[in-house]
Amino acid sequence: MNQPYQLYYWPGIPGRGEFVRLILEDTGTDYVDVARLPEGEGGGVAALEGLLAGDRPGLPPLAPPILVAGDLTIAQTANICFYLATRHDRVPPDEASRWHANQLQLTILDLVDEIHDTHHPMSVAEAYEAQRPEAARRARAFVALRLPKFLGYFERVLAAHSADAGEGLLDGRFSYVDLSMTYVLQGLAFAFPAAMGALAPKLPRLRQLEARTARRRKLAAYLESDRRAAFGDGIFRHYPELDV
Ligand SMILES: N[C@@H](CCC(=O)N[C@@H](CS)C(=O)NCC(=O)O)C(=O)O
């Protein structure tokens, strides 16, 4: 495959596209963030909508992120991450590692769905403002029960590794799952600063993992660059009334 990868994702927000970007950036892999190009250069939302409308042969995707790799077009965040990680040495080759990495990645994306549902508990077709009472109820349960359950689980996964295993969620070894975990922790710190502040003392290993991962050379350069979109709209939103 000589063409750079093409990533299709909504421009202007990090969103689920960020899970894909972090692997590409950490590995220094060439890619085109198609919808961030001007429409006159074949980019913009028009390019993404064209892909969703089926302007390529083969299995059509339902929703972004979408990766085009040569003749292959694939969707679903965890699927794309797994594809890239296997090709760019961000997951070990043995079978157990691959299934366990995917298991962890899918669990991270379950958490992401629940984060999204705090501000859109009733309908993705309506604005947050149209579902505020339900969002408040959903966010209370998320902060009290679901967030500690998910993060407590990942902390436990880290604690189960031997002290000298060091680096990551996957048997103490660094993998793409740590890139995704770091992104979610950053997003949570933006969306739920009070709740995350309260949980922080219970999550020492996760906090170390986040700090360590964000210091990786290529990743740190990316995080400081203007390629990294700011949090705001999208999955990670800060509504103080939901950060209970
Ligand atoms: N499970 C899918 C969810 C994809 C998804 O919800 N994408 C959002 C953007 S982050 C979207 O544009 N959805 C449009 C839709 O569901 O109609 C994944 O992880 O890729």
PDB file of C-alpha atoms and ligand atoms in Angstrom:
ATOM      1  CA  MET A   1       0.000   0.000   0.000  1.00  0.00           C
ATOM      2  CA  ASN A   2       1.749   3.170  -1.145  1.00  0.00           C
ATOM      3  CA  GLN A   3      -1.001   5.694  -0.470  1.00  0.00           C
ATOM      4  CA  PRO A   4      -1.141   7.193   3.011  1.00  0.00           C
ATOM      5  CA  TYR A   5      -4.066   6.083   5.126  1.00  0.00           C
ATOM      6  CA  GLN A   6      -7.160   8.240   4.880  1.00  0.00           C
ATOM      7  CA  LEU A   7      -9.068   8.941   8.063  1.00  0.00           C
ATOM      8  CA  TYR A   8     -12.622  10.213   7.742  1.00  0.00           C
ATOM      9  CA  TYR A   9     -14.033  11.891  10.833  1.00  0.00           C
ATOM     10  CA  TRP A  10     -16.070  14.992  11.677  1.00  0.00           C
ATOM     11  CA  PRO A  11     -13.741  18.013  11.584  1.00  0.00           C
ATOM     12  CA  GLY A  12     -13.392  20.308  14.599  1.00  0.00           C
ATOM     13  CA  ILE A  13     -13.733  17.782  17.429  1.00  0.00           C
ATOM     14  CA  PRO A  14     -11.387  15.032  18.600  1.00  0.00           C
ATOM     15  CA  GLY A  15     -14.289  12.569  19.095  1.00  0.00           C
ATOM     16  CA  ARG A  16     -13.903   8.894  18.296  1.00  0.00           C
ATOM     17  CA  GLY A  17     -11.542   9.821  15.466  1.00  0.00           C
ATOM     18  CA  GLU A  18      -8.949  10.603  18.115  1.00  0.00           C
ATOM     19  CA  PHE A  19      -8.509   6.940  19.062  1.00  0.00           C
ATOM     20  CA  VAL A  20      -7.351   6.350  15.497  1.00  0.00           C
ATOM     21  CA  ARG A  21      -5.223   9.499  15.282  1.00  0.00           C
ATOM     22  CA  LEU A  22      -3.317   8.633  18.446  1.00  0.00           C
ATOM     23  CA  ILE A  23      -2.088   5.365  16.970  1.00  0.00           C
ATOM     24  CA  LEU A  24      -1.125   7.024  13.697  1.00  0.00           C
ATOM     25  CA  GLU A  25       0.650   9.837  15.525  1.00  0.00           C
ATOM     26  CA  ASP A  26       2.414   7.623  18.074  1.00  0.00           C
ATOM     27  CA  THR A  27       3.759   5.430  15.291  1.00  0.00           C
ATOM     28  CA  GLY A  28       4.693   8.388  13.063  1.00  0.00           C
ATOM     29  CA  THR A  29       2.508   6.942  10.294  1.00  0.00           C
ATOM     30  CA  ASP A  30       1.480   9.099   7.335  1.00  0.00           C
ATOM     31  CA  TYR A  31      -2.241   9.819   7.057  1.00  0.00           C
ATOM     32  CA  VAL A  32      -4.640  12.300   5.575  1.00  0.00           C
ATOM     33  CA  ASP A  33      -7.391  13.605   7.843  1.00  0.00           C
ATOM     34  CA  VAL A  34      -9.718  13.969   4.887  1.00  0.00           C
ATOM     35  CA  ALA A  35     -12.604  15.970   6.355  1.00  0.00           C
ATOM     36  CA  ARG A  36     -10.138  18.543   7.693  1.00  0.00           C
ATOM     37  CA  LEU A  37      -9.049  19.364   4.138  1.00  0.00           C
ATOM     38  CA  PRO A  38     -10.901  22.133   2.307  1.00  0.00           C
ATOM     39  CA  GLU A  39     -13.846  20.985   0.188  1.00  0.00           C
ATOM     40  CA  GLY A  40     -12.045  22.355  -2.878  1.00  0.00           C
ATOM     41  CA  GLU A  41      -9.337  19.758  -2.243  1.00  0.00           C
ATOM     42  CA  GLY A  42     -11.828  16.902  -1.897  1.00  0.00           C
ATOM     43  CA  GLY A  43     -12.220  17.283   1.855  1.00  0.00           C
ATOM     44  CA  GLY A  44     -14.686  18.750   4.302  1.00  0.00           C
ATOM     45  CA  VAL A  45     -17.870  17.229   5.632  1.00  0.00           C
ATOM     46  CA  ALA A  46     -18.919  16.699   2.000  1.00  0.00           C
ATOM     47  CA  ALA A  47     -16.203  14.054   1.573  1.00  0.00           C
ATOM     48  CA  LEU A  48     -17.297  12.253   4.712  1.00  0.00           C
ATOM     49  CA  GLU A  49     -20.957  12.399   3.747  1.00  0.00           C
ATOM     50  CA  GLY A  50     -20.100  11.067   0.310  1.00  0.00           C
ATOM     51  CA  LEU A  51     -18.394   8.079   1.884  1.00  0.00           C
ATOM     52  CA  LEU A  52     -21.374   7.493   4.186  1.00  0.00           C
ATOM     53  CA  ALA A  53     -23.717   7.767   1.205  1.00  0.00           C
ATOM     54  CA  GLY A  54     -21.844   4.912  -0.452  1.00  0.00           C
ATOM     55  CA  ASP A  55     -19.577   6.562  -2.987  1.00  0.00           C
ATOM     56  CA  ARG A  56     -17.053   3.722  -2.648  1.00  0.00           C
ATOM     57  CA  PRO A  57     -17.507   0.095  -3.671  1.00  0.00           C
ATOM     58  CA  GLY A  58     -17.655  -2.592  -0.999  1.00  0.00           C
ATOM     59  CA  LEU A  59     -19.154  -2.790   2.465  1.00  0.00           C
ATOM     60  CA  PRO A  60     -20.569   0.640   3.370  1.00  0.00           C
ATOM     61  CA  PRO A  61     -19.841   2.135   6.810  1.00  0.00           C
ATOM     62  CA  LEU A  62     -22.675   3.416   9.028  1.00  0.00           C
ATOM     63  CA  ALA A  63     -20.770   6.078  10.947  1.00  0.00           C
ATOM     64  CA  PRO A  64     -17.304   7.588  11.333  1.00  0.00           C
ATOM     65  CA  PRO A  65     -14.486   7.108  12.162  1.00  0.00           C
ATOM     66  CA  ILE A  66     -13.680   5.353   8.904  1.00  0.00           C
ATOM     67  CA  LEU A  67     -10.237   4.329   7.680  1.00  0.00           C
ATOM     68  CA  VAL A  68      -9.372   3.842   4.039  1.00  0.00           C
ATOM     69  CA  ALA A  69      -6.261   1.694   3.647  1.00  0.00           C
ATOM     70  CA  GLY A  70      -5.606   1.082  -0.027  1.00  0.00           C
ATOM     71  CA  ASP A  71      -8.596  -0.919  -1.298  1.00  0.00           C
ATOM     72  CA  LEU A  72      -9.872  -1.560   2.193  1.00  0.00           C
ATOM     73  CA  THR A  73     -12.475   0.677   3.856  1.00  0.00           C
ATOM     74  CA  ILE A  74     -13.206  -0.152   7.499  1.00  0.00           C
ATOM     75  CA  ALA A  75     -15.299   1.373  10.268  1.00  0.00           C
ATOM     76  CA  GLN A  76     -15.925   0.879  14.006  1.00  0.00           C
ATOM     77  CA  THR A  77     -13.341   2.500  16.244  1.00  0.00           C
ATOM     78  CA  ALA A  78     -12.143  -0.656  17.989  1.00  0.00           C
ATOM     79  CA  ASN A  79     -11.889  -2.441  14.657  1.00  0.00           C
ATOM     80  CA  ILE A  80      -9.786   0.317  13.087  1.00  0.00           C
ATOM     81  CA  CYS A  81      -7.542   0.528  16.159  1.00  0.00           C
ATOM     82  CA  PHE A  82      -6.984  -3.203  16.111  1.00  0.00           C
ATOM     83  CA  TYR A  83      -6.170  -3.099  12.404  1.00  0.00           C
ATOM     84  CA  LEU A  84      -3.597  -0.317  12.837  1.00  0.00           C
ATOM     85  CA  ALA A  85      -2.085  -1.744  16.022  1.00  0.00           C
ATOM     86  CA  THR A  86      -1.459  -5.126  14.413  1.00  0.00           C
ATOM     87  CA  ARG A  87       0.214  -3.494  11.423  1.00  0.00           C
ATOM     88  CA  HIS A  88       2.266  -0.930  13.312  1.00  0.00           C
ATOM     89  CA  ASP A  89       3.541  -2.900  16.252  1.00  0.00           C
ATOM     90  CA  ARG A  90       1.292  -1.523  18.965  1.00  0.00           C
ATOM     91  CA  VAL A  91       0.031  -4.932  20.106  1.00  0.00           C
ATOM     92  CA  PRO A  92       2.093  -8.097  20.652  1.00  0.00           C
ATOM     93  CA  PRO A  93       1.586 -10.858  18.072  1.00  0.00           C
ATOM     94  CA  ASP A  94       0.488 -13.714  20.352  1.00  0.00           C
ATOM     95  CA  GLU A  95      -3.150 -14.718  20.304  1.00  0.00           C
ATOM     96  CA  ALA A  96      -3.945 -14.021  23.968  1.00  0.00           C
ATOM     97  CA  SER A  97      -2.517 -10.496  23.735  1.00  0.00           C
ATOM     98  CA  ARG A  98      -4.608  -9.705  20.691  1.00  0.00           C
ATOM     99  CA  TRP A  99      -7.912 -10.894  22.158  1.00  0.00           C
ATOM    100  CA  HIS A 100      -7.157  -9.258  25.490  1.00  0.00           C
ATOM    101  CA  ALA A 101      -6.176  -5.981  23.853  1.00  0.00           C
ATOM    102  CA  ASN A 102      -9.422  -5.981  21.905  1.00  0.00           C
ATOM    103  CA  GLN A 103     -11.346  -6.849  25.069  1.00  0.00           C
ATOM    104  CA  LEU A 104      -9.820  -3.866  26.877  1.00  0.00           C
ATOM    105  CA  GLN A 105     -10.379  -1.574  23.900  1.00  0.00           C
ATOM    106  CA  LEU A 106     -14.042  -2.563  23.626  1.00  0.00           C
ATOM    107  CA  THR A 107     -14.453  -1.940  27.359  1.00  0.00           C
ATOM    108  CA  ILE A 108     -12.942   1.535  26.922  1.00  0.00           C
ATOM    109  CA  LEU A 109     -15.420   2.191  24.129  1.00  0.00           C
ATOM    110  CA  ASP A 110     -18.309   0.963  26.310  1.00  0.00           C
ATOM    111  CA  LEU A 111     -17.228   3.636  28.785  1.00  0.00           C
ATOM    112  CA  VAL A 112     -17.150   6.185  25.969  1.00  0.00           C
ATOM    113  CA  ASP A 113     -20.747   5.315  25.055  1.00  0.00           C
ATOM    114  CA  GLU A 114     -21.789   5.885  28.670  1.00  0.00           C
ATOM    115  CA  ILE A 115     -19.942   9.213  28.782  1.00  0.00           C
ATOM    116  CA  HIS A 116     -21.805  10.277  25.650  1.00  0.00           C
ATOM    117  CA  ASP A 117     -25.122   9.192  27.114  1.00  0.00           C
ATOM    118  CA  THR A 118     -24.725  11.499  30.136  1.00  0.00           C
ATOM    119  CA  HIS A 119     -25.509  14.482  27.898  1.00  0.00           C
ATOM    120  CA  HIS A 120     -27.676  12.609  25.392  1.00  0.00           C
ATOM    121  CA  PRO A 121     -29.574  10.013  27.440  1.00  0.00           C
ATOM    122  CA  MET A 122     -32.809  10.122  25.444  1.00  0.00           C
ATOM    123  CA  SER A 123     -32.135  11.014  21.833  1.00  0.00           C
ATOM    124  CA  VAL A 124     -29.061  11.622  19.705  1.00  0.00           C
ATOM    125  CA  ALA A 125     -31.314  13.560  17.333  1.00  0.00           C
ATOM    126  CA  GLU A 126     -32.088  16.237  19.935  1.00  0.00           C
ATOM    127  CA  ALA A 127     -29.889  18.808  21.640  1.00  0.00           C
ATOM    128  CA  TYR A 128     -28.717  18.438  25.223  1.00  0.00           C
ATOM    129  CA  GLU A 129     -31.010  21.333  26.154  1.00  0.00           C
ATOM    130  CA  ALA A 130     -34.040  19.225  25.146  1.00  0.00           C
ATOM    131  CA  GLN A 131     -33.106  16.444  27.599  1.00  0.00           C
ATOM    132  CA  ARG A 132     -31.622  18.206  30.588  1.00  0.00           C
ATOM    133  CA  PRO A 133     -33.620  16.551  33.417  1.00  0.00           C
ATOM    134  CA  GLU A 134     -32.896  13.079  32.021  1.00  0.00           C
ATOM    135  CA  ALA A 135     -29.244  14.026  31.501  1.00  0.00           C
ATOM    136  CA  ALA A 136     -28.967  15.152  35.120  1.00  0.00           C
ATOM    137  CA  ARG A 137     -30.411  11.842  36.308  1.00  0.00           C
ATOM    138  CA  ARG A 138     -28.184   9.841  34.008  1.00  0.00           C
ATOM    139  CA  ALA A 139     -25.079  11.825  34.993  1.00  0.00           C
ATOM    140  CA  ARG A 140     -25.752  11.309  38.709  1.00  0.00           C
ATOM    141  CA  ALA A 141     -25.775   7.548  38.242  1.00  0.00           C
ATOM    142  CA  PHE A 142     -22.774   7.727  35.925  1.00  0.00           C
ATOM    143  CA  VAL A 143     -20.663   9.695  38.381  1.00  0.00           C
ATOM    144  CA  ALA A 144     -21.767   7.718  41.446  1.00  0.00           C
ATOM    145  CA  LEU A 145     -21.695   4.210  40.004  1.00  0.00           C
ATOM    146  CA  ARG A 146     -20.553   3.687  36.450  1.00  0.00           C
ATOM    147  CA  LEU A 147     -17.463   5.905  36.327  1.00  0.00           C
ATOM    148  CA  PRO A 148     -15.948   4.412  39.517  1.00  0.00           C
ATOM    149  CA  LYS A 149     -16.842   0.936  38.277  1.00  0.00           C
ATOM    150  CA  PHE A 150     -15.097   1.361  34.910  1.00  0.00           C
ATOM    151  CA  LEU A 151     -12.044   3.240  36.202  1.00  0.00           C
ATOM    152  CA  GLY A 152     -11.809   0.950  39.222  1.00  0.00           C
ATOM    153  CA  TYR A 153     -11.721  -1.971  36.811  1.00  0.00           C
ATOM    154  CA  PHE A 154      -8.853  -0.482  34.783  1.00  0.00           C
ATOM    155  CA  GLU A 155      -6.975   0.397  37.983  1.00  0.00           C
ATOM    156  CA  ARG A 156      -7.399  -3.229  39.088  1.00  0.00           C
ATOM    157  CA  VAL A 157      -6.083  -4.466  35.748  1.00  0.00           C
ATOM    158  CA  LEU A 158      -2.948  -2.370  36.279  1.00  0.00           C
ATOM    159  CA  ALA A 159      -2.616  -3.448  39.920  1.00  0.00           C
ATOM    160  CA  ALA A 160      -2.717  -7.128  38.929  1.00  0.00           C
ATOM    161  CA  HIS A 161       0.583  -6.841  37.059  1.00  0.00           C
ATOM    162  CA  SER A 162       3.752  -7.546  38.928  1.00  0.00           C
ATOM    163  CA  ALA A 163       5.508  -4.459  40.247  1.00  0.00           C
ATOM    164  CA  ASP A 164       8.290  -4.692  37.691  1.00  0.00           C
ATOM    165  CA  ALA A 165       5.964  -5.235  34.734  1.00  0.00           C
ATOM    166  CA  GLY A 166       5.791  -1.475  34.360  1.00  0.00           C
ATOM    167  CA  GLU A 167       4.153  -0.058  31.408  1.00  0.00           C
ATOM    168  CA  GLY A 168       0.609  -0.781  30.385  1.00  0.00           C
ATOM    169  CA  LEU A 169      -2.838  -2.303  30.720  1.00  0.00           C
ATOM    170  CA  LEU A 170      -2.006  -5.302  28.564  1.00  0.00           C
ATOM    171  CA  ASP A 171      -0.005  -7.560  30.882  1.00  0.00           C
ATOM    172  CA  GLY A 172       2.104  -4.601  31.920  1.00  0.00           C
ATOM    173  CA  ARG A 173       3.272  -3.978  28.366  1.00  0.00           C
ATOM    174  CA  PHE A 174       2.698  -0.775  26.453  1.00  0.00           C
ATOM    175  CA  SER A 175       0.093  -1.143  23.688  1.00  0.00           C
ATOM    176  CA  TYR A 176      -2.412   0.915  21.728  1.00  0.00           C
ATOM    177  CA  VAL A 177      -4.914   0.357  24.535  1.00  0.00           C
ATOM    178  CA  ASP A 178      -2.845   2.728  26.699  1.00  0.00           C
ATOM    179  CA  LEU A 179      -3.136   5.434  24.052  1.00  0.00           C
ATOM    180  CA  SER A 180      -6.920   5.071  24.123  1.00  0.00           C
ATOM    181  CA  MET A 181      -7.057   4.986  27.926  1.00  0.00           C
ATOM    182  CA  THR A 182      -4.973   8.155  28.117  1.00  0.00           C
ATOM    183  CA  TYR A 183      -7.298   9.952  25.720  1.00  0.00           C
ATOM    184  CA  VAL A 184     -10.376   8.950  27.718  1.00  0.00           C
ATOM    185  CA  LEU A 185      -8.757  10.101  30.970  1.00  0.00           C
ATOM    186  CA  GLN A 186      -7.944  13.450  29.367  1.00  0.00           C
ATOM    187  CA  GLY A 187     -11.505  13.747  28.082  1.00  0.00           C
ATOM    188  CA  LEU A 188     -12.944  12.861  31.481  1.00  0.00           C
ATOM    189  CA  ALA A 189     -10.739  15.450  33.183  1.00  0.00           C
ATOM    190  CA  PHE A 190     -12.214  18.030  30.808  1.00  0.00           C
ATOM    191  CA  ALA A 191     -15.843  16.907  31.100  1.00  0.00           C
ATOM    192  CA  PHE A 192     -16.001  15.904  34.767  1.00  0.00           C
ATOM    193  CA  PRO A 193     -13.203  17.774  36.589  1.00  0.00           C
ATOM    194  CA  ALA A 194     -14.869  17.598  39.999  1.00  0.00           C
ATOM    195  CA  ALA A 195     -15.818  13.934  39.771  1.00  0.00           C
ATOM    196  CA  MET A 196     -12.388  12.999  38.460  1.00  0.00           C
ATOM    197  CA  GLY A 197     -10.694  15.078  41.155  1.00  0.00           C
ATOM    198  CA  ALA A 198     -12.638  13.171  43.795  1.00  0.00           C
ATOM    199  CA  LEU A 199     -11.749   9.813  42.245  1.00  0.00           C
ATOM    200  CA  ALA A 200      -8.076  10.638  41.658  1.00  0.00           C
ATOM    201  CA  PRO A 201      -6.723   9.281  44.984  1.00  0.00           C
ATOM    202  CA  LYS A 202      -8.191   5.879  44.098  1.00  0.00           C
ATOM    203  CA  LEU A 203      -6.552   5.794  40.674  1.00  0.00           C
ATOM    204  CA  PRO A 204      -2.792   6.178  41.193  1.00  0.00           C
ATOM    205  CA  ARG A 205      -1.796   3.673  38.527  1.00  0.00           C
ATOM    206  CA  LEU A 206      -4.117   5.089  35.890  1.00  0.00           C
ATOM    207  CA  ARG A 207      -2.811   8.581  36.590  1.00  0.00           C
ATOM    208  CA  GLN A 208       0.754   7.355  36.164  1.00  0.00           C
ATOM    209  CA  LEU A 209      -0.188   5.594  32.950  1.00  0.00           C
ATOM    210  CA  GLU A 210      -1.744   8.778  31.581  1.00  0.00           C
ATOM    211  CA  ALA A 211       1.279  10.915  32.483  1.00  0.00           C
ATOM    212  CA  ARG A 212       3.737   8.363  31.091  1.00  0.00           C
ATOM    213  CA  THR A 213       1.844   7.910  27.836  1.00  0.00           C
ATOM    214  CA  ALA A 214       1.419  11.642  27.245  1.00  0.00           C
ATOM    215  CA  ARG A 215       5.222  11.997  27.537  1.00  0.00           C
ATOM    216  CA  ARG A 216       5.913   9.637  24.631  1.00  0.00           C
ATOM    217  CA  ARG A 217       7.956  11.688  22.210  1.00  0.00           C
ATOM    218  CA  LYS A 218       5.791  11.651  19.084  1.00  0.00           C
ATOM    219  CA  LEU A 219       2.586  11.707  21.065  1.00  0.00           C
ATOM    220  CA  ALA A 220       3.675  14.700  23.161  1.00  0.00           C
ATOM    221  CA  ALA A 221       4.547  16.608  19.972  1.00  0.00           C
ATOM    222  CA  TYR A 222       1.127  15.796  18.547  1.00  0.00           C
ATOM    223  CA  LEU A 223      -0.741  16.785  21.715  1.00  0.00           C
ATOM    224  CA  GLU A 224       0.925  20.188  21.598  1.00  0.00           C
ATOM    225  CA  SER A 225       0.336  20.667  17.871  1.00  0.00           C
ATOM    226  CA  ASP A 226      -2.631  22.342  16.208  1.00  0.00           C
ATOM    227  CA  ARG A 227      -3.582  18.978  14.714  1.00  0.00           C
ATOM    228  CA  ARG A 228      -5.011  18.095  18.129  1.00  0.00           C
ATOM    229  CA  ALA A 229      -8.559  19.501  18.235  1.00  0.00           C
ATOM    230  CA  ALA A 230      -9.694  20.955  21.556  1.00  0.00           C
ATOM    231  CA  PHE A 231     -12.405  19.282  23.608  1.00  0.00           C
ATOM    232  CA  GLY A 232     -15.721  21.100  23.453  1.00  0.00           C
ATOM    233  CA  ASP A 233     -18.625  19.610  21.539  1.00  0.00           C
ATOM    234  CA  GLY A 234     -18.725  15.930  20.853  1.00  0.00           C
ATOM    235  CA  ILE A 235     -18.424  13.113  23.352  1.00  0.00           C
ATOM    236  CA  PHE A 236     -16.498  14.924  26.080  1.00  0.00           C
ATOM    237  CA  ARG A 237     -18.510  18.009  27.054  1.00  0.00           C
ATOM    238  CA  HIS A 238     -18.245  20.032  30.194  1.00  0.00           C
ATOM    239  CA  TYR A 239     -21.626  20.868  31.673  1.00  0.00           C
ATOM    240  CA  PRO A 240     -20.939  21.863  35.316  1.00  0.00           C
ATOM    241  CA  GLU A 241     -24.440  20.756  36.319  1.00  0.00           C
ATOM    242  CA  LEU A 242     -23.627  17.175  35.238  1.00  0.00           C
ATOM    243  CA  ASP A 243     -20.296  17.084  37.089  1.00  0.00           C
ATOM    244  CA  VAL A 244     -21.863  16.242  40.414  1.00  0.00           C
TER     245      VAL A 244
HETATM  246  N1  LIG B   1     -19.572   2.102  17.633  1.00  0.00           N
HETATM  247  C1  LIG B   1     -19.183   3.085  16.650  1.00  0.00           C
HETATM  248  C2  LIG B   1     -19.925   4.382  16.926  1.00  0.00           C
HETATM  249  C3  LIG B   1     -19.716   5.369  15.820  1.00  0.00           C
HETATM  250  C4  LIG B   1     -20.384   6.688  16.114  1.00  0.00           C
HETATM  251  O1  LIG B   1     -21.314   6.787  16.936  1.00  0.00           O
HETATM  252  N2  LIG B   1     -19.924   7.727  15.433  1.00  0.00           N
HETATM  253  C5  LIG B   1     -20.463   9.054  15.651  1.00  0.00           C
HETATM  254  C6  LIG B   1     -19.370  10.076  15.682  1.00  0.00           C
HETATM  255  S1  LIG B   1     -18.312   9.762  17.071  1.00  0.00           S
HETATM  256  C7  LIG B   1     -21.403   9.397  14.510  1.00  0.00           C
HETATM  257  O2  LIG B   1     -21.133  10.254  13.695  1.00  0.00           O
HETATM  258  N3  LIG B   1     -22.532   8.733  14.479  1.00  0.00           N
HETATM  259  C8  LIG B   1     -23.534   8.971  13.489  1.00  0.00           C
HETATM  260  C9  LIG B   1     -24.684   8.075  13.709  1.00  0.00           C
HETATM  261  O3  LIG B   1     -24.612   7.195  14.578  1.00  0.00           O
HETATM  262  O4  LIG B   1     -25.678   8.253  13.000  1.00  0.00           O
HETATM  263  C10 LIG B   1     -17.676   3.280  16.702  1.00  0.00           C
HETATM  264  O5  LIG B   1     -17.067   3.073  17.764  1.00  0.00           O
HETATM  265  O6  LIG B   1     -17.074   3.639  15.683  1.00  0.00           O
END
